[in-house]
Coordinates of C-alpha atoms in Angstrom, one line a residue:
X8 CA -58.9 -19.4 -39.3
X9 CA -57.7 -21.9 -36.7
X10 CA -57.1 -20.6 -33.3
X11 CA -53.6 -21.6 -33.0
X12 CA -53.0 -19.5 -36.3
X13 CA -54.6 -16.7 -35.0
X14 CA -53.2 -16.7 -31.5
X15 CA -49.6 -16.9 -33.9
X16 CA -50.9 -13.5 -35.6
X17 CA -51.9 -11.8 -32.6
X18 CA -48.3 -12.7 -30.8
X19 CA -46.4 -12.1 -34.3
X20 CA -48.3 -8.0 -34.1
X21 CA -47.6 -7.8 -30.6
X22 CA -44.0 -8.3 -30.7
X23 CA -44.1 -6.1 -34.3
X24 CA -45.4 -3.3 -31.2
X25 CA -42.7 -4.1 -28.9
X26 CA -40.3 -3.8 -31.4
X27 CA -42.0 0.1 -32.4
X28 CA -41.5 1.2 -28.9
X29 CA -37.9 0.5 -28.5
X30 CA -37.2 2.3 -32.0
X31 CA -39.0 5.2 -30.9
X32 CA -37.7 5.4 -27.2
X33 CA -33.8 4.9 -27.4
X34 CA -31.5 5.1 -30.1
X35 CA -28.8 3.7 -28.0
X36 CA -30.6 0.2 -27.2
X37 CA -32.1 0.5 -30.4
X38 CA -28.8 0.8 -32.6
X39 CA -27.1 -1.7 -30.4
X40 CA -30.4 -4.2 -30.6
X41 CA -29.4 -4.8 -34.0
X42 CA -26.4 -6.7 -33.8
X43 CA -28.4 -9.1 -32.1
X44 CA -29.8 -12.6 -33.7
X45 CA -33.4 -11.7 -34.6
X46 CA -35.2 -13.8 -32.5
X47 CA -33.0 -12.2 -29.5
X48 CA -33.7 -8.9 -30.7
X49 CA -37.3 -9.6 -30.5
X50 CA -37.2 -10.7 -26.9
X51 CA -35.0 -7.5 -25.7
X52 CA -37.3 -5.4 -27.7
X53 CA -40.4 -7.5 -25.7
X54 CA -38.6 -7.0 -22.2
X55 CA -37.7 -2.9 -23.1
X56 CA -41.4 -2.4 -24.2
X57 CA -42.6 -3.2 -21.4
X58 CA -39.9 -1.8 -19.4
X59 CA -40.8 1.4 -20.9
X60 CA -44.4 1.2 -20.6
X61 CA -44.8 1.0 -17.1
X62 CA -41.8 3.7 -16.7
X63 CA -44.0 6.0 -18.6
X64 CA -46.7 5.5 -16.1
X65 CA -44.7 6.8 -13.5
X66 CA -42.6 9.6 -15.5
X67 CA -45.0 11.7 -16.5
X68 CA -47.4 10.8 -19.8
X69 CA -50.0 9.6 -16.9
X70 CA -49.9 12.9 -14.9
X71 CA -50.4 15.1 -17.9
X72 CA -53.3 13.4 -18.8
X73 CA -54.4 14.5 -15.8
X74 CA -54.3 11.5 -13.5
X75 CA -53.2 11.8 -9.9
X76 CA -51.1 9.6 -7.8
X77 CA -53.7 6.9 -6.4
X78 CA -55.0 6.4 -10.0
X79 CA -51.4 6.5 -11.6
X80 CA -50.8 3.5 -8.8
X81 CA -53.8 2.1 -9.6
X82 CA -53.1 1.9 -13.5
X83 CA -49.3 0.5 -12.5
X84 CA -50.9 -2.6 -10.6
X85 CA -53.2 -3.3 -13.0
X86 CA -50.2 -3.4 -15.6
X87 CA -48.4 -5.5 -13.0
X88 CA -51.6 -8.1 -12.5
X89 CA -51.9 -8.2 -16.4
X90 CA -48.2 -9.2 -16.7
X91 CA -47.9 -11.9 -14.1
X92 CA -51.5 -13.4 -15.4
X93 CA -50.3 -13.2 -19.2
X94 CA -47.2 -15.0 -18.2
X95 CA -49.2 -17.9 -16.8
X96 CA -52.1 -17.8 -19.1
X97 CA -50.4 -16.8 -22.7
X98 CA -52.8 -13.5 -23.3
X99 CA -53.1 -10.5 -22.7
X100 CA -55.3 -7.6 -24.5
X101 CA -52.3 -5.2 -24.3
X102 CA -49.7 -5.8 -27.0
X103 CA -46.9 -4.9 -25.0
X104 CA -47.6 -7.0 -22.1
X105 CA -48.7 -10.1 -24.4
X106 CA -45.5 -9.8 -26.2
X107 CA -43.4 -9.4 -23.2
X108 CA -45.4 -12.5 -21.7
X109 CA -44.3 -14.7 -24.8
X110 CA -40.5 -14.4 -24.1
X111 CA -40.9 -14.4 -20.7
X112 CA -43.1 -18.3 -21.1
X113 CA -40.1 -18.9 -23.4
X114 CA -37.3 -17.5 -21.5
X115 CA -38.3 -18.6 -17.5
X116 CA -38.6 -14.8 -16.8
X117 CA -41.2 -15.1 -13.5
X118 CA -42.8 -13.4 -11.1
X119 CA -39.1 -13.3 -9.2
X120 CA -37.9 -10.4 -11.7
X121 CA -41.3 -9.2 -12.3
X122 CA -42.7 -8.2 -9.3
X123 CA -39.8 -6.4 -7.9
X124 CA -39.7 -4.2 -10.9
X125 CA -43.0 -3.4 -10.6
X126 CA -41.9 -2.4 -6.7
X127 CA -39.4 0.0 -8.1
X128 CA -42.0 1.8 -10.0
X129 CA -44.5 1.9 -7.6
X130 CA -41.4 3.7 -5.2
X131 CA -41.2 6.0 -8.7
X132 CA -44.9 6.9 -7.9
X133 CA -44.8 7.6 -4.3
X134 CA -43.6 11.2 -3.3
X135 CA -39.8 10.4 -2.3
X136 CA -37.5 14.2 -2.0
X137 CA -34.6 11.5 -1.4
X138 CA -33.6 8.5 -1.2
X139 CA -31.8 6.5 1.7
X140 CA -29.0 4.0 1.2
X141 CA -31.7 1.2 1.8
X142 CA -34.5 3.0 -0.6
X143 CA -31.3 3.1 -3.1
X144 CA -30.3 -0.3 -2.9
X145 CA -33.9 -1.4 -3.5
X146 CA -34.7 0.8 -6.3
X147 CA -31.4 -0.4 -8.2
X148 CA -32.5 -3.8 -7.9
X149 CA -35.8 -4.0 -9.3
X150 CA -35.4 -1.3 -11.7
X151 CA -32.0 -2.4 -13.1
X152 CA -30.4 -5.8 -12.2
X153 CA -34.1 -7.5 -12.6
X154 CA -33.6 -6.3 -15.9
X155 CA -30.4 -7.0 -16.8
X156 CA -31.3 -11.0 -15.3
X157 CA -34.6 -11.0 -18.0
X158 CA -32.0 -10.1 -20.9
X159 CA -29.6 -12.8 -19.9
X160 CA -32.7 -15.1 -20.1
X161 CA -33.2 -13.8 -23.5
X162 CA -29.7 -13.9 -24.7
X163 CA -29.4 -17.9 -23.7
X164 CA -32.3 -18.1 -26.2
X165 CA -29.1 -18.1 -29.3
X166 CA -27.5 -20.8 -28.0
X167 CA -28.9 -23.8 -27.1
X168 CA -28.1 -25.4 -24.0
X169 CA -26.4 -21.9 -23.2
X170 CA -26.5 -22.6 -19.3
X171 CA -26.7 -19.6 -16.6
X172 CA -24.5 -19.2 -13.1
X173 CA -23.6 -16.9 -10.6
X174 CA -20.7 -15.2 -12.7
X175 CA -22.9 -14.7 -15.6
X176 CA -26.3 -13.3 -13.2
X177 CA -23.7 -11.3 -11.2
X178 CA -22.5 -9.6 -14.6
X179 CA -26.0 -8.8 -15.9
X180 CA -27.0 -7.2 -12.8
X181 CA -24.1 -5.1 -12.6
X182 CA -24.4 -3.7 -16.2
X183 CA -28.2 -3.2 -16.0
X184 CA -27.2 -1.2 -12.5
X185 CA -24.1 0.6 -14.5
X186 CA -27.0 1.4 -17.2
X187 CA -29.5 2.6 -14.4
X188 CA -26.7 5.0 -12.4
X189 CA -25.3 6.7 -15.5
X190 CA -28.7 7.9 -16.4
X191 CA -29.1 9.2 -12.7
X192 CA -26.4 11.4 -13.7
X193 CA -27.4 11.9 -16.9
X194 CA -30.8 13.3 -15.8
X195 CA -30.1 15.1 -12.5
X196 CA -31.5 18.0 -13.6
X197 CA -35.2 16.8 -15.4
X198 CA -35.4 14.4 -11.9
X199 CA -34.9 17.0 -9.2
X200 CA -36.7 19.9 -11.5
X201 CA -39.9 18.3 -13.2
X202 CA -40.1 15.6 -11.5
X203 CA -39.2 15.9 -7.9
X204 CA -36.7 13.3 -7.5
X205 CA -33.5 12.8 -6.3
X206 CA -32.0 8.4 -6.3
X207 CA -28.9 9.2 -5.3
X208 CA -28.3 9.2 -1.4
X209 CA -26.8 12.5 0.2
X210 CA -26.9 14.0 -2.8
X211 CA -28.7 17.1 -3.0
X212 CA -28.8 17.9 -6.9
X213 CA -28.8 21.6 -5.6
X214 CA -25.1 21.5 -4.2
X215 CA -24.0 18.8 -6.0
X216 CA -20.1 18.7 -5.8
X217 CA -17.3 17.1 -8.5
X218 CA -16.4 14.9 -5.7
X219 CA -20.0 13.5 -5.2
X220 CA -20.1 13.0 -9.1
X221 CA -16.8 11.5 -8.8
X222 CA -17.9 8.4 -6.3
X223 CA -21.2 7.5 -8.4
X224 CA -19.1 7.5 -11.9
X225 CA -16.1 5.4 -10.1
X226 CA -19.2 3.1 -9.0
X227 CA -20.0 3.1 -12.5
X228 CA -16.8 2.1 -13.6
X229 CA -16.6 -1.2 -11.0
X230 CA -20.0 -2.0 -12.1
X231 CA -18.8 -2.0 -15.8
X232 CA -15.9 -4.1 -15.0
X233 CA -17.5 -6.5 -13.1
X234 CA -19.6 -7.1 -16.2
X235 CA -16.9 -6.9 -18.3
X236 CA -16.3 -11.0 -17.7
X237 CA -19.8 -12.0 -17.7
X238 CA -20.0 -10.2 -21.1
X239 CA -17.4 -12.1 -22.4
X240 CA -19.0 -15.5 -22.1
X241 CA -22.4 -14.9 -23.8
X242 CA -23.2 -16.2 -27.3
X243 CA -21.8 -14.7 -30.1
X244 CA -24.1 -12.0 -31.2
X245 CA -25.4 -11.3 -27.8
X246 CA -21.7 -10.6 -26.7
X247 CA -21.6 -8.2 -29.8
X248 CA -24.9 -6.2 -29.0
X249 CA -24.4 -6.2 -25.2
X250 CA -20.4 -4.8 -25.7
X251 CA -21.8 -2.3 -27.8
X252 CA -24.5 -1.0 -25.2
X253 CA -22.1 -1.2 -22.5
X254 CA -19.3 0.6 -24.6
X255 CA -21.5 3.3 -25.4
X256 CA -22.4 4.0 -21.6
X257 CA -19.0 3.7 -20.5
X258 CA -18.1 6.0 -22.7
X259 CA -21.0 8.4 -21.1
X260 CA -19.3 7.9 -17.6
X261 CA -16.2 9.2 -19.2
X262 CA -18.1 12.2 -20.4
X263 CA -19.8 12.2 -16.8
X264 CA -16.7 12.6 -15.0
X265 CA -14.9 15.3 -17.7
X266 CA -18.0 17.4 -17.2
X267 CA -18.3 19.6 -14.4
X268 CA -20.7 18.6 -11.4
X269 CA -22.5 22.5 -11.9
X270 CA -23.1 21.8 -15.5
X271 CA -24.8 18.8 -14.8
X272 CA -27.3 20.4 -12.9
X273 CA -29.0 22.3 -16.1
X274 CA -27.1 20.0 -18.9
X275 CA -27.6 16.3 -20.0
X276 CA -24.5 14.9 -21.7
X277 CA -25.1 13.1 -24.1
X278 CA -22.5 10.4 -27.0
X279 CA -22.8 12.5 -30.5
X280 CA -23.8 10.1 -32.8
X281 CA -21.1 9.9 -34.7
X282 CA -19.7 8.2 -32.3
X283 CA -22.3 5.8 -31.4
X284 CA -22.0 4.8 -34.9
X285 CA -18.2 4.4 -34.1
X286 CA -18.9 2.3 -31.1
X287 CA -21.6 -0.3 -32.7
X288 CA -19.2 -0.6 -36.0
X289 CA -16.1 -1.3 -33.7
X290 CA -18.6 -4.1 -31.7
X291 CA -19.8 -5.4 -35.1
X292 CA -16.3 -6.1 -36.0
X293 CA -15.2 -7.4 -32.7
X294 CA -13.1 -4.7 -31.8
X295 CA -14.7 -3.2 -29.1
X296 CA -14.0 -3.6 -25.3
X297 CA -16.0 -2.0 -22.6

């Protein structure tokens, strides 16, 4: 065997993993990854993998196997000097990050969007009670927008040409920071009990009021409509997928801000899936707004 042929098998089983990872993590992102071209849908799947991956690291999975905070660090640099070398090299001996390193060579994800990530974990695995308004802003930028910019990178990958701006960067950000705050909401609870946490500033998740709840969800909502336009503009079957994913988080705000700020402390809301079916039929169609 060749080694171009076998680098192509090695690559073709590492996205194969990516792809495993985001159909066992999220059926959200998974349901709404299918209305997307399948070489698309192979790049998201390559950026959530490792997404997820290094999230794990800091959430838990690391700690119960008994590791402690310098060697939880430890393993998320190492994850973080495996990506950026794989992305200029082309291999990597872990899967996810090989996969994740193809799209990115093929996308012009860089170390721009990588390494901040990375920063936002590392703050996930440093001892933080709360966050400041500074900590906050920080956090939602590497661990959200820097996302949402590396899956606009992998969207352009439909449509040749498909050229990026400020409108359509601003937009990306913005939904992957929508994405990012509704799930501070949705796991209030699991983040101040198990895990120690708590993003949102002010907010103690002990007295948490209906009119704290009430500012984050109406940031939601701006955030969603900001997006709203960039969404608009992207090729066809990225539009679809991405409409579906925000419509199904927008309609968790809307549960968000019908539920009462109490009940969030001991209960995670959650779209039955009846609807989510609703919502990713509606967006195959076309009919769905955000």
């Amino acid at each position: 065997m060749r080694a171009e042929r076998a680098l192509d098998l090695y690559t073709r089983t590492a996205h194969a993993a990516s792809a495993h990872v985001i159909s066992g993590y999220s059926t959200s992102f998974g349901y709404a990854s299918r209305l997307l071209p399948h070489d698309v849908r192979g790049g998201i799947a390559d950026v959530y993998a490792l997404v997820r991956v290094a999230d794990e690291i800091v959430d838990g999975p690391a700690a119960e196997a008994g590791l402690d905070r310098p060697e939880v660090l430890a393993i998320l640099d190492a994850l973080e000097q495996d990506t950026l070398r794989a992305i200029g090299c082309g291999f990597s001996a872990n899967l996810v990050v090989h996969a994740f390193a193809a799209t990115a060579r093929r996308t012009g994800i860089g170390a721009e969007l990588v390494q901040p990530f990375f920063e936002s974990m590392r703050m996930d695995a440093t001892a933080h009670p709360h966050f400041d308004r500074e900590q906050y802003r920080r956090y939602i930028h590497g661990s959200a927008e820097v996302v949402g910019s590396m899956c606009l990178r992998v969207f352009a990958l439909e449509q040749p040409g498909f050229a990026l701006d400020d409108q359509l960067e601003e937009g990306a950000r913005r939904l992957g920071a929508a994405f990012q705050k509704v799930n501070f909401l949705r796991d209030l609870a699991d983040d101040a009990g198990r895990l120690g946490r708590s993003y949102i500033p002010g907010l103690d998740p002990q007295t948490f009021t209906d009119r704290e709840k009430e500012a984050v969800v109406d940031e939601i909502a701006e955030d969603l409509a900001v997006a709203r336009g960039a969404i608009a503009r992207l090729p066809r079957g990225s539009r679809r997928a991405t409409t579906a994913a925000a419509a199904l988080f927008g309609r968790l705000n809307e549960q968000l801000r019908a539920t009462p700020a109490a009940q969030l402390r001991t209960t995670r809301v959650s779209v039955p899936l009846s609807r989510k079916l609703g919502i990713l039929a509606n967006a195959a169609a076309g009919r769905t707004t955000v």
